[in-house]
């Protein structure tokens, strides 16, 4: 079908729709009072609540405790070795066997655990957003390993998605994480670890 024929067919269809709807009342005006960036205060407790809903495990610590707390979390999980992306804060590095970038997919699969920071988080949806910035690494780092330990500063928590969208660079490779990877596509039976880590630990600092 050439372009002129396609346009003609489209106009014909729209014309018939207009004719069919011609005697209908006009639709009521739609309220556009959507929440926008900055309209809601961020609530860290709500973020924690949503993370728990999504079956993530939440830990908290003070600003001078991340390295020690991360070590405790890794020991409790029995994780002796993990991948750490470039730019992860040196003062937060736990006493563990660390694998640094660059790493192959085979190495990610072999190590099976990764420690990252994040760009920001959304309280209302319990979502962590990574944008491949310092301490986050390329997207494969948080998709291939079966265990993801993510550090979120309390001041990185935003209230709602519009707050996050307003701050994030849409050109960056954004990864939005809401709990461990899971799907219920088949017979509504939840299966975890299909598209990413089965286990997500989140350490909130501050």
PDB file of N, CA and C in Angstrom, residues 40-133:
ATOM      1  N   UNK A  40       5.441  16.130  47.066  1.00  0.00           N
ATOM      2  CA  UNK A  40       5.269  15.217  48.199  1.00  0.00           C
ATOM      3  C   UNK A  40       6.612  15.064  48.903  1.00  0.00           C
ATOM      4  N   UNK A  41       6.646  15.140  50.221  1.00  0.00           N
ATOM      5  CA  UNK A  41       7.928  14.928  50.919  1.00  0.00           C
ATOM      6  C   UNK A  41       8.340  13.463  50.900  1.00  0.00           C
ATOM      7  N   UNK A  42       9.629  13.222  50.797  1.00  0.00           N
ATOM      8  CA  UNK A  42      10.144  11.845  50.789  1.00  0.00           C
ATOM      9  C   UNK A  42      10.011  11.228  52.176  1.00  0.00           C
ATOM     10  N   UNK A  43       9.693   9.942  52.204  1.00  0.00           N
ATOM     11  CA  UNK A  43       9.483   9.230  53.463  1.00  0.00           C
ATOM     12  C   UNK A  43      10.321   7.944  53.435  1.00  0.00           C
ATOM     13  N   UNK A  44      11.422   7.937  54.156  1.00  0.00           N
ATOM     14  CA  UNK A  44      12.316   6.776  54.163  1.00  0.00           C
ATOM     15  C   UNK A  44      11.608   5.549  54.742  1.00  0.00           C
ATOM     16  N   UNK A  45      10.746   5.755  55.724  1.00  0.00           N
ATOM     17  CA  UNK A  45      10.028   4.614  56.314  1.00  0.00           C
ATOM     18  C   UNK A  45       9.098   3.971  55.284  1.00  0.00           C
ATOM     19  N   UNK A  46       8.491   4.779  54.451  1.00  0.00           N
ATOM     20  CA  UNK A  46       7.656   4.215  53.376  1.00  0.00           C
ATOM     21  C   UNK A  46       8.516   3.414  52.404  1.00  0.00           C
ATOM     22  N   UNK A  47       9.705   3.922  52.099  1.00  0.00           N
ATOM     23  CA  UNK A  47      10.633   3.193  51.222  1.00  0.00           C
ATOM     24  C   UNK A  47      10.959   1.824  51.820  1.00  0.00           C
ATOM     25  N   UNK A  48      11.251   1.786  53.110  1.00  0.00           N
ATOM     26  CA  UNK A  48      11.551   0.522  53.785  1.00  0.00           C
ATOM     27  C   UNK A  48      10.354  -0.426  53.692  1.00  0.00           C
ATOM     28  N   UNK A  49       9.176   0.102  53.947  1.00  0.00           N
ATOM     29  CA  UNK A  49       7.957  -0.708  53.912  1.00  0.00           C
ATOM     30  C   UNK A  49       7.736  -1.331  52.532  1.00  0.00           C
ATOM     31  N   UNK A  50       7.956  -0.552  51.482  1.00  0.00           N
ATOM     32  CA  UNK A  50       7.765  -1.062  50.118  1.00  0.00           C
ATOM     33  C   UNK A  50       8.823  -2.114  49.778  1.00  0.00           C
ATOM     34  N   UNK A  51      10.056  -1.875  50.198  1.00  0.00           N
ATOM     35  CA  UNK A  51      11.108  -2.860  49.939  1.00  0.00           C
ATOM     36  C   UNK A  51      10.751  -4.209  50.565  1.00  0.00           C
ATOM     37  N   UNK A  52      10.268  -4.167  51.784  1.00  0.00           N
ATOM     38  CA  UNK A  52       9.888  -5.402  52.477  1.00  0.00           C
ATOM     39  C   UNK A  52       8.740  -6.079  51.748  1.00  0.00           C
ATOM     40  N   UNK A  53       7.788  -5.272  51.260  1.00  0.00           N
ATOM     41  CA  UNK A  53       6.680  -5.835  50.479  1.00  0.00           C
ATOM     42  C   UNK A  53       7.189  -6.617  49.276  1.00  0.00           C
ATOM     43  N   UNK A  54       8.268  -6.117  48.681  1.00  0.00           N
ATOM     44  CA  UNK A  54       8.825  -6.761  47.484  1.00  0.00           C
ATOM     45  C   UNK A  54       9.813  -7.881  47.830  1.00  0.00           C
ATOM     46  N   UNK A  55       9.894  -8.221  49.108  1.00  0.00           N
ATOM     47  CA  UNK A  55      10.741  -9.321  49.568  1.00  0.00           C
ATOM     48  C   UNK A  55      12.233  -9.004  49.514  1.00  0.00           C
ATOM     49  N   UNK A  56      12.568  -7.732  49.523  1.00  0.00           N
ATOM     50  CA  UNK A  56      13.965  -7.360  49.720  1.00  0.00           C
ATOM     51  C   UNK A  56      14.230  -7.361  51.223  1.00  0.00           C
ATOM     52  N   UNK A  57      15.496  -7.530  51.590  1.00  0.00           N
ATOM     53  CA  UNK A  57      15.870  -7.471  53.001  1.00  0.00           C
ATOM     54  C   UNK A  57      16.540  -6.127  53.261  1.00  0.00           C
ATOM     55  N   UNK A  58      16.037  -5.417  54.250  1.00  0.00           N
ATOM     56  CA  UNK A  58      16.489  -4.055  54.508  1.00  0.00           C
ATOM     57  C   UNK A  58      17.366  -4.018  55.762  1.00  0.00           C
ATOM     58  N   UNK A  59      18.473  -3.318  55.650  1.00  0.00           N
ATOM     59  CA  UNK A  59      19.376  -3.098  56.775  1.00  0.00           C
ATOM     60  C   UNK A  59      19.592  -1.588  56.881  1.00  0.00           C
ATOM     61  N   UNK A  60      19.956  -1.137  58.059  1.00  0.00           N
ATOM     62  CA  UNK A  60      20.194   0.292  58.234  1.00  0.00           C
ATOM     63  C   UNK A  60      21.447   0.490  59.075  1.00  0.00           C
ATOM     64  N   UNK A  61      22.096   1.627  58.882  1.00  0.00           N
ATOM     65  CA  UNK A  61      23.276   1.939  59.688  1.00  0.00           C
ATOM     66  C   UNK A  61      23.541   3.429  59.637  1.00  0.00           C
ATOM     67  N   UNK A  62      24.426   3.884  60.506  1.00  0.00           N
ATOM     68  CA  UNK A  62      24.826   5.280  60.505  1.00  0.00           C
ATOM     69  C   UNK A  62      25.829   5.561  59.402  1.00  0.00           C
ATOM     70  N   UNK A  63      26.112   6.835  59.197  1.00  0.00           N
ATOM     71  CA  UNK A  63      26.970   7.234  58.081  1.00  0.00           C
ATOM     72  C   UNK A  63      28.413   6.776  58.226  1.00  0.00           C
ATOM     73  N   UNK A  64      28.844   6.423  59.439  1.00  0.00           N
ATOM     74  CA  UNK A  64      30.229   5.983  59.635  1.00  0.00           C
ATOM     75  C   UNK A  64      30.332   4.462  59.797  1.00  0.00           C
ATOM     76  N   UNK A  65      29.262   3.741  59.476  1.00  0.00           N
ATOM     77  CA  UNK A  65      29.244   2.294  59.720  1.00  0.00           C
ATOM     78  C   UNK A  65      29.118   1.396  58.488  1.00  0.00           C
ATOM     79  N   UNK A  66      29.005   1.925  57.270  1.00  0.00           N
ATOM     80  CA  UNK A  66      28.708   1.047  56.128  1.00  0.00           C
ATOM     81  C   UNK A  66      29.683  -0.123  55.974  1.00  0.00           C
ATOM     82  N   UNK A  67      30.979   0.109  56.068  1.00  0.00           N
ATOM     83  CA  UNK A  67      31.943  -0.976  55.832  1.00  0.00           C
ATOM     84  C   UNK A  67      31.709  -2.134  56.799  1.00  0.00           C
ATOM     85  N   UNK A  68      31.563  -1.821  58.064  1.00  0.00           N
ATOM     86  CA  UNK A  68      31.336  -2.864  59.069  1.00  0.00           C
ATOM     87  C   UNK A  68      30.000  -3.554  58.844  1.00  0.00           C
ATOM     88  N   UNK A  69      28.965  -2.773  58.568  1.00  0.00           N
ATOM     89  CA  UNK A  69      27.621  -3.368  58.385  1.00  0.00           C
ATOM     90  C   UNK A  69      27.585  -4.235  57.127  1.00  0.00           C
ATOM     91  N   UNK A  70      28.256  -3.789  56.069  1.00  0.00           N
ATOM     92  CA  UNK A  70      28.294  -4.596  54.850  1.00  0.00           C
ATOM     93  C   UNK A  70      28.987  -5.926  55.114  1.00  0.00           C
ATOM     94  N   UNK A  71      30.059  -5.894  55.870  1.00  0.00           N
ATOM     95  CA  UNK A  71      30.763  -7.126  56.213  1.00  0.00           C
ATOM     96  C   UNK A  71      29.852  -8.076  56.978  1.00  0.00           C
ATOM     97  N   UNK A  72      29.079  -7.544  57.910  1.00  0.00           N
ATOM     98  CA  UNK A  72      28.142  -8.374  58.684  1.00  0.00           C
ATOM     99  C   UNK A  72      27.086  -8.997  57.776  1.00  0.00           C
ATOM    100  N   UNK A  73      26.580  -8.212  56.839  1.00  0.00           N
ATOM    101  CA  UNK A  73      25.543  -8.731  55.931  1.00  0.00           C
ATOM    102  C   UNK A  73      26.115  -9.844  55.058  1.00  0.00           C
ATOM    103  N   UNK A  74      27.311  -9.622  54.530  1.00  0.00           N
ATOM    104  CA  UNK A  74      27.933 -10.635  53.666  1.00  0.00           C
ATOM    105  C   UNK A  74      28.234 -11.917  54.443  1.00  0.00           C
ATOM    106  N   UNK A  75      28.715 -11.759  55.654  1.00  0.00           N
ATOM    107  CA  UNK A  75      28.995 -12.944  56.474  1.00  0.00           C
ATOM    108  C   UNK A  75      27.708 -13.723  56.747  1.00  0.00           C
ATOM    109  N   UNK A  76      26.638 -13.002  57.048  1.00  0.00           N
ATOM    110  CA  UNK A  76      25.364 -13.668  57.341  1.00  0.00           C
ATOM    111  C   UNK A  76      24.830 -14.408  56.112  1.00  0.00           C
ATOM    112  N   UNK A  77      25.126 -13.878  54.921  1.00  0.00           N
ATOM    113  CA  UNK A  77      24.681 -14.517  53.675  1.00  0.00           C
ATOM    114  C   UNK A  77      25.635 -15.608  53.215  1.00  0.00           C
ATOM    115  N   UNK A  78      26.819 -15.676  53.861  1.00  0.00           N
ATOM    116  CA  UNK A  78      27.822 -16.640  53.409  1.00  0.00           C
ATOM    117  C   UNK A  78      28.413 -16.272  52.067  1.00  0.00           C
ATOM    118  N   UNK A  79      28.580 -14.953  51.835  1.00  0.00           N
ATOM    119  CA  UNK A  79      29.148 -14.459  50.571  1.00  0.00           C
ATOM    120  C   UNK A  79      30.593 -14.029  50.833  1.00  0.00           C
ATOM    121  N   UNK A  80      31.576 -14.834  50.426  1.00  0.00           N
ATOM    122  CA  UNK A  80      32.963 -14.476  50.691  1.00  0.00           C
ATOM    123  C   UNK A  80      33.599 -13.600  49.625  1.00  0.00           C
ATOM    124  N   UNK A  81      32.958 -13.529  48.443  1.00  0.00           N
ATOM    125  CA  UNK A  81      33.581 -12.864  47.286  1.00  0.00           C
ATOM    126  C   UNK A  81      32.498 -12.176  46.480  1.00  0.00           C
ATOM    127  N   UNK A  82      32.773 -10.959  46.021  1.00  0.00           N
ATOM    128  CA  UNK A  82      31.754 -10.256  45.245  1.00  0.00           C
ATOM    129  C   UNK A  82      32.396  -9.216  44.349  1.00  0.00           C
ATOM    130  N   UNK A  83      31.644  -8.824  43.325  1.00  0.00           N
ATOM    131  CA  UNK A  83      32.100  -7.821  42.366  1.00  0.00           C
ATOM    132  C   UNK A  83      31.738  -6.433  42.882  1.00  0.00           C
ATOM    133  N   UNK A  84      32.705  -5.502  42.754  1.00  0.00           N
ATOM    134  CA  UNK A  84      32.466  -4.115  43.156  1.00  0.00           C
ATOM    135  C   UNK A  84      32.797  -3.207  41.974  1.00  0.00           C
ATOM    136  N   UNK A  85      31.855  -2.387  41.535  1.00  0.00           N
ATOM    137  CA  UNK A  85      32.095  -1.521  40.375  1.00  0.00           C
ATOM    138  C   UNK A  85      33.077  -0.397  40.691  1.00  0.00           C
ATOM    139  N   UNK A  86      33.656   0.162  39.636  1.00  0.00           N
ATOM    140  CA  UNK A  86      34.501   1.349  39.786  1.00  0.00           C
ATOM    141  C   UNK A  86      33.686   2.477  40.423  1.00  0.00           C
ATOM    142  N   UNK A  87      34.355   3.248  41.276  1.00  0.00           N
ATOM    143  CA  UNK A  87      33.704   4.403  41.867  1.00  0.00           C
ATOM    144  C   UNK A  87      32.962   4.129  43.151  1.00  0.00           C
ATOM    145  N   UNK A  88      32.972   2.868  43.604  1.00  0.00           N
ATOM    146  CA  UNK A  88      32.323   2.578  44.890  1.00  0.00           C
ATOM    147  C   UNK A  88      33.134   3.282  45.982  1.00  0.00           C
ATOM    148  N   UNK A  89      32.475   3.957  46.933  1.00  0.00           N
ATOM    149  CA  UNK A  89      33.212   4.719  47.954  1.00  0.00           C
ATOM    150  C   UNK A  89      34.230   3.848  48.700  1.00  0.00           C
ATOM    151  N   UNK A  90      35.520   4.183  48.627  1.00  0.00           N
ATOM    152  CA  UNK A  90      36.543   3.357  49.284  1.00  0.00           C
ATOM    153  C   UNK A  90      36.297   3.158  50.777  1.00  0.00           C
ATOM    154  N   UNK A  91      35.780   4.174  51.448  1.00  0.00           N
ATOM    155  CA  UNK A  91      35.554   4.062  52.895  1.00  0.00           C
ATOM    156  C   UNK A  91      34.467   3.060  53.245  1.00  0.00           C
ATOM    157  N   UNK A  92      33.647   2.695  52.263  1.00  0.00           N
ATOM    158  CA  UNK A  92      32.555   1.755  52.519  1.00  0.00           C
ATOM    159  C   UNK A  92      32.930   0.314  52.178  1.00  0.00           C
ATOM    160  N   UNK A  93      34.080   0.100  51.578  1.00  0.00           N
ATOM    161  CA  UNK A  93      34.430  -1.248  51.143  1.00  0.00           C
ATOM    162  C   UNK A  93      34.533  -2.201  52.324  1.00  0.00           C
ATOM    163  N   UNK A  94      33.841  -3.327  52.270  1.00  0.00           N
ATOM    164  CA  UNK A  94      33.899  -4.292  53.370  1.00  0.00           C
ATOM    165  C   UNK A  94      35.164  -5.141  53.275  1.00  0.00           C
ATOM    166  N   UNK A  95      35.525  -5.757  54.387  1.00  0.00           N
ATOM    167  CA  UNK A  95      36.666  -6.676  54.399  1.00  0.00           C
ATOM    168  C   UNK A  95      36.218  -8.002  53.809  1.00  0.00           C
ATOM    169  N   UNK A  96      36.349  -8.113  52.485  1.00  0.00           N
ATOM    170  CA  UNK A  96      35.937  -9.321  51.762  1.00  0.00           C
ATOM    171  C   UNK A  96      36.792  -9.432  50.512  1.00  0.00           C
ATOM    172  N   UNK A  97      36.696 -10.549  49.845  1.00  0.00           N
ATOM    173  CA  UNK A  97      37.411 -10.734  48.590  1.00  0.00           C
ATOM    174  C   UNK A  97      36.650  -9.996  47.493  1.00  0.00           C
ATOM    175  N   UNK A  98      37.252  -8.937  46.973  1.00  0.00           N
ATOM    176  CA  UNK A  98      36.557  -8.075  46.024  1.00  0.00           C
ATOM    177  C   UNK A  98      37.100  -8.268  44.613  1.00  0.00           C
ATOM    178  N   UNK A  99      36.197  -8.370  43.668  1.00  0.00           N
ATOM    179  CA  UNK A  99      36.556  -8.470  42.252  1.00  0.00           C
ATOM    180  C   UNK A  99      36.193  -7.138  41.609  1.00  0.00           C
ATOM    181  N   UNK A 100      37.172  -6.487  40.989  1.00  0.00           N
ATOM    182  CA  UNK A 100      36.916  -5.166  40.427  1.00  0.00           C
ATOM    183  C   UNK A 100      36.775  -5.239  38.915  1.00  0.00           C
ATOM    184  N   UNK A 101      36.225  -4.194  38.343  1.00  0.00           N
ATOM    185  CA  UNK A 101      36.043  -4.120  36.889  1.00  0.00           C
ATOM    186  C   UNK A 101      37.392  -3.977  36.195  1.00  0.00           C
ATOM    187  N   UNK A 102      37.462  -4.379  34.923  1.00  0.00           N
ATOM    188  CA  UNK A 102      36.391  -4.985  34.123  1.00  0.00           C
ATOM    189  C   UNK A 102      36.216  -6.466  34.451  1.00  0.00           C
ATOM    190  N   UNK A 103      35.005  -6.927  34.340  1.00  0.00           N
ATOM    191  CA  UNK A 103      34.715  -8.338  34.585  1.00  0.00           C
ATOM    192  C   UNK A 103      33.891  -8.888  33.425  1.00  0.00           C
ATOM    193  N   UNK A 104      34.158 -10.109  33.067  1.00  0.00           N
ATOM    194  CA  UNK A 104      33.415 -10.751  31.980  1.00  0.00           C
ATOM    195  C   UNK A 104      32.095 -11.304  32.522  1.00  0.00           C
ATOM    196  N   UNK A 105      31.201 -11.630  31.616  1.00  0.00           N
ATOM    197  CA  UNK A 105      29.936 -12.253  32.020  1.00  0.00           C
ATOM    198  C   UNK A 105      30.206 -13.571  32.728  1.00  0.00           C
ATOM    199  N   UNK A 106      31.226 -14.294  32.266  1.00  0.00           N
ATOM    200  CA  UNK A 106      31.567 -15.573  32.892  1.00  0.00           C
ATOM    201  C   UNK A 106      31.999 -15.366  34.337  1.00  0.00           C
ATOM    202  N   UNK A 107      32.784 -14.306  34.568  1.00  0.00           N
ATOM    203  CA  UNK A 107      33.226 -14.014  35.942  1.00  0.00           C
ATOM    204  C   UNK A 107      32.046 -13.603  36.810  1.00  0.00           C
ATOM    205  N   UNK A 108      31.145 -12.780  36.261  1.00  0.00           N
ATOM    206  CA  UNK A 108      29.954 -12.385  37.017  1.00  0.00           C
ATOM    207  C   UNK A 108      29.142 -13.607  37.423  1.00  0.00           C
ATOM    208  N   UNK A 109      29.023 -14.538  36.494  1.00  0.00           N
ATOM    209  CA  UNK A 109      28.257 -15.749  36.771  1.00  0.00           C
ATOM    210  C   UNK A 109      28.959 -16.606  37.816  1.00  0.00           C
ATOM    211  N   UNK A 110      30.286 -16.647  37.737  1.00  0.00           N
ATOM    212  CA  UNK A 110      31.051 -17.460  38.686  1.00  0.00           C
ATOM    213  C   UNK A 110      31.009 -16.872  40.095  1.00  0.00           C
ATOM    214  N   UNK A 111      31.227 -15.548  40.196  1.00  0.00           N
ATOM    215  CA  UNK A 111      31.241 -14.901  41.518  1.00  0.00           C
ATOM    216  C   UNK A 111      29.836 -14.894  42.120  1.00  0.00           C
ATOM    217  N   UNK A 112      28.867 -14.467  41.322  1.00  0.00           N
ATOM    218  CA  UNK A 112      27.463 -14.590  41.747  1.00  0.00           C
ATOM    219  C   UNK A 112      26.978 -13.559  42.730  1.00  0.00           C
ATOM    220  N   UNK A 113      27.777 -12.529  43.000  1.00  0.00           N
ATOM    221  CA  UNK A 113      27.336 -11.503  43.957  1.00  0.00           C
ATOM    222  C   UNK A 113      27.929 -10.159  43.554  1.00  0.00           C
ATOM    223  N   UNK A 114      27.160  -9.087  43.792  1.00  0.00           N
ATOM    224  CA  UNK A 114      27.634  -7.756  43.429  1.00  0.00           C
ATOM    225  C   UNK A 114      27.214  -6.752  44.501  1.00  0.00           C
ATOM    226  N   UNK A 115      28.091  -5.765  44.708  1.00  0.00           N
ATOM    227  CA  UNK A 115      27.830  -4.690  45.672  1.00  0.00           C
ATOM    228  C   UNK A 115      27.857  -3.370  44.913  1.00  0.00           C
ATOM    229  N   UNK A 116      26.768  -2.598  45.017  1.00  0.00           N
ATOM    230  CA  UNK A 116      26.693  -1.332  44.273  1.00  0.00           C
ATOM    231  C   UNK A 116      26.131  -0.212  45.147  1.00  0.00           C
ATOM    232  N   UNK A 117      26.275   0.985  44.619  1.00  0.00           N
ATOM    233  CA  UNK A 117      25.510   2.112  45.123  1.00  0.00           C
ATOM    234  C   UNK A 117      24.292   2.264  44.202  1.00  0.00           C
ATOM    235  N   UNK A 118      23.653   3.422  44.204  1.00  0.00           N
ATOM    236  CA  UNK A 118      22.554   3.682  43.277  1.00  0.00           C
ATOM    237  C   UNK A 118      22.527   5.167  42.947  1.00  0.00           C
ATOM    238  N   UNK A 119      21.737   5.528  41.941  1.00  0.00           N
ATOM    239  CA  UNK A 119      21.580   6.941  41.583  1.00  0.00           C
ATOM    240  C   UNK A 119      20.599   7.612  42.539  1.00  0.00           C
ATOM    241  N   UNK A 120      19.500   6.953  42.804  1.00  0.00           N
ATOM    242  CA  UNK A 120      18.489   7.416  43.760  1.00  0.00           C
ATOM    243  C   UNK A 120      17.468   6.302  43.967  1.00  0.00           C
ATOM    244  N   UNK A 121      16.498   6.564  44.829  1.00  0.00           N
ATOM    245  CA  UNK A 121      15.459   5.573  45.112  1.00  0.00           C
ATOM    246  C   UNK A 121      14.113   6.284  45.240  1.00  0.00           C
ATOM    247  N   UNK A 122      13.035   5.513  45.069  1.00  0.00           N
ATOM    248  CA  UNK A 122      11.684   6.077  45.120  1.00  0.00           C
ATOM    249  C   UNK A 122      10.914   5.421  46.267  1.00  0.00           C
ATOM    250  N   UNK A 123      10.495   6.219  47.228  1.00  0.00           N
ATOM    251  CA  UNK A 123       9.831   5.680  48.416  1.00  0.00           C
ATOM    252  C   UNK A 123       8.500   5.020  48.087  1.00  0.00           C
ATOM    253  N   UNK A 124       7.679   5.676  47.296  1.00  0.00           N
ATOM    254  CA  UNK A 124       6.319   5.177  47.071  1.00  0.00           C
ATOM    255  C   UNK A 124       6.287   3.819  46.389  1.00  0.00           C
ATOM    256  N   UNK A 125       7.261   3.558  45.527  1.00  0.00           N
ATOM    257  CA  UNK A 125       7.279   2.297  44.780  1.00  0.00           C
ATOM    258  C   UNK A 125       8.341   1.326  45.287  1.00  0.00           C
ATOM    259  N   UNK A 126       9.146   1.742  46.269  1.00  0.00           N
ATOM    260  CA  UNK A 126      10.208   0.870  46.766  1.00  0.00           C
ATOM    261  C   UNK A 126      11.222   0.525  45.693  1.00  0.00           C
ATOM    262  N   UNK A 127      11.477   1.486  44.825  1.00  0.00           N
ATOM    263  CA  UNK A 127      12.328   1.237  43.661  1.00  0.00           C
ATOM    264  C   UNK A 127      13.714   1.860  43.839  1.00  0.00           C
ATOM    265  N   UNK A 128      14.724   1.098  43.435  1.00  0.00           N
ATOM    266  CA  UNK A 128      16.097   1.595  43.396  1.00  0.00           C
ATOM    267  C   UNK A 128      16.453   1.814  41.940  1.00  0.00           C
ATOM    268  N   UNK A 129      17.067   2.954  41.642  1.00  0.00           N
ATOM    269  CA  UNK A 129      17.413   3.258  40.257  1.00  0.00           C
ATOM    270  C   UNK A 129      18.926   3.368  40.120  1.00  0.00           C
ATOM    271  N   UNK A 130      19.465   2.633  39.151  1.00  0.00           N
ATOM    272  CA  UNK A 130      20.880   2.697  38.827  1.00  0.00           C
ATOM    273  C   UNK A 130      21.027   3.335  37.453  1.00  0.00           C
ATOM    274  N   UNK A 131      22.044   4.195  37.311  1.00  0.00           N
ATOM    275  CA  UNK A 131      22.244   4.854  36.011  1.00  0.00           C
ATOM    276  C   UNK A 131      23.652   4.663  35.467  1.00  0.00           C
ATOM    277  N   UNK A 132      24.337   3.609  35.959  1.00  0.00           N
ATOM    278  CA  UNK A 132      25.700   3.293  35.495  1.00  0.00           C
ATOM    279  C   UNK A 132      26.705   4.341  35.948  1.00  0.00           C
ATOM    280  N   UNK A 133      26.355   5.127  36.949  1.00  0.00           N
ATOM    281  CA  UNK A 133      27.283   6.114  37.497  1.00  0.00           C
ATOM    282  C   UNK A 133      28.304   5.452  38.409  1.00  0.00           C
TER     283      UNK A 133
END
